[in-house]
């Protein structure tokens, strides 16, 4: 026996809703990935800046000692 049109439409809507939820989940995960990458970049930039400041101090000390 063939399913009614209402049953076919209901099943399609369920599949579409499941796809929509899956797409939203992927988007949320990608957003979080971007946030984490930004945090990593910021942390790396901060470390780089710290290293530069340390090197500047060392150079100043070397100049002062001469």
mmCIF file of C-alpha atoms in Angstrom:
data_model
loop_
_atom_site.group_PDB
_atom_site.id
_atom_site.type_symbol
_atom_site.label_atom_id
_atom_site.label_comp_id
_atom_site.label_asym_id
_atom_site.label_seq_id
_atom_site.Cartn_x
_atom_site.Cartn_y
_atom_site.Cartn_z
ATOM 1 C CA UNK A 1 0.000 0.000 0.000
ATOM 2 C CA UNK A 2 1.337 3.424 -0.936
ATOM 3 C CA UNK A 3 1.827 6.047 1.762
ATOM 4 C CA UNK A 4 -0.491 9.011 1.700
ATOM 5 C CA UNK A 5 0.699 12.386 0.474
ATOM 6 C CA UNK A 6 0.599 13.674 4.062
ATOM 7 C CA UNK A 7 2.905 10.842 5.183
ATOM 8 C CA UNK A 8 5.329 11.525 2.335
ATOM 9 C CA UNK A 9 5.379 15.242 3.127
ATOM 10 C CA UNK A 10 5.827 14.550 6.855
ATOM 11 C CA UNK A 11 8.807 12.258 6.184
ATOM 12 C CA UNK A 12 10.372 14.823 3.860
ATOM 13 C CA UNK A 13 9.911 17.526 6.479
ATOM 14 C CA UNK A 14 11.576 15.295 9.095
ATOM 15 C CA UNK A 15 14.546 14.710 6.798
ATOM 16 C CA UNK A 16 14.784 18.414 5.981
ATOM 17 C CA UNK A 17 14.665 19.282 9.684
ATOM 18 C CA UNK A 18 17.395 16.743 10.442
ATOM 19 C CA UNK A 19 19.552 18.199 7.655
ATOM 20 C CA UNK A 20 18.930 21.717 8.950
ATOM 21 C CA UNK A 21 19.976 20.680 12.463
ATOM 22 C CA UNK A 22 23.101 18.981 11.097
ATOM 23 C CA UNK A 23 24.029 22.086 9.105
ATOM 24 C CA UNK A 24 23.502 24.287 12.173
ATOM 25 C CA UNK A 25 25.725 21.985 14.220
ATOM 26 C CA UNK A 26 28.473 22.191 11.609
ATOM 27 C CA UNK A 27 28.178 25.992 11.523
ATOM 28 C CA UNK A 28 28.442 26.165 15.324
ATOM 29 C CA UNK A 29 31.509 23.911 15.271
ATOM 30 C CA UNK A 30 33.143 26.031 12.571
ATOM 31 C CA UNK A 31 32.403 29.201 14.542
ATOM 32 C CA UNK A 32 34.005 27.661 17.617
ATOM 33 C CA UNK A 33 37.008 26.594 15.544
ATOM 34 C CA UNK A 34 37.460 30.171 14.347
ATOM 35 C CA UNK A 35 37.201 31.438 17.937
ATOM 36 C CA UNK A 36 39.856 28.963 19.058
ATOM 37 C CA UNK A 37 42.124 29.891 16.156
ATOM 38 C CA UNK A 38 41.747 33.566 17.101
ATOM 39 C CA UNK A 39 42.640 32.759 20.712
ATOM 40 C CA UNK A 40 45.700 30.797 19.577
ATOM 41 C CA UNK A 41 46.772 33.629 17.283
ATOM 42 C CA UNK A 42 46.375 36.160 20.075
ATOM 43 C CA UNK A 43 48.342 33.986 22.487
ATOM 44 C CA UNK A 44 51.105 33.546 19.901
ATOM 45 C CA UNK A 45 51.203 37.279 19.258
ATOM 46 C CA UNK A 46 51.449 37.943 22.997
ATOM 47 C CA UNK A 47 54.338 35.478 23.347
ATOM 48 C CA UNK A 48 56.082 37.041 20.360
ATOM 49 C CA UNK A 49 55.681 40.498 21.902
ATOM 50 C CA UNK A 50 57.064 39.228 25.217
ATOM 51 C CA UNK A 51 60.099 37.787 23.442
ATOM 52 C CA UNK A 52 60.711 41.063 21.634
ATOM 53 C CA UNK A 53 60.575 42.970 24.930
ATOM 54 C CA UNK A 54 63.036 40.526 26.522
ATOM 55 C CA UNK A 55 65.413 40.895 23.584
ATOM 56 C CA UNK A 56 65.119 44.681 23.739
ATOM 57 C CA UNK A 57 66.040 44.596 27.430
ATOM 58 C CA UNK A 58 69.011 42.344 26.702
ATOM 59 C CA UNK A 59 70.207 44.700 23.970
ATOM 60 C CA UNK A 60 69.839 47.678 26.317
ATOM 61 C CA UNK A 61 71.836 45.833 28.977
ATOM 62 C CA UNK A 62 74.568 44.971 26.493
ATOM 63 C CA UNK A 63 74.771 48.572 25.321
ATOM 64 C CA UNK A 64 74.868 49.824 28.900
ATOM 65 C CA UNK A 65 77.625 47.373 29.843
ATOM 66 C CA UNK A 66 79.955 48.644 27.090
#
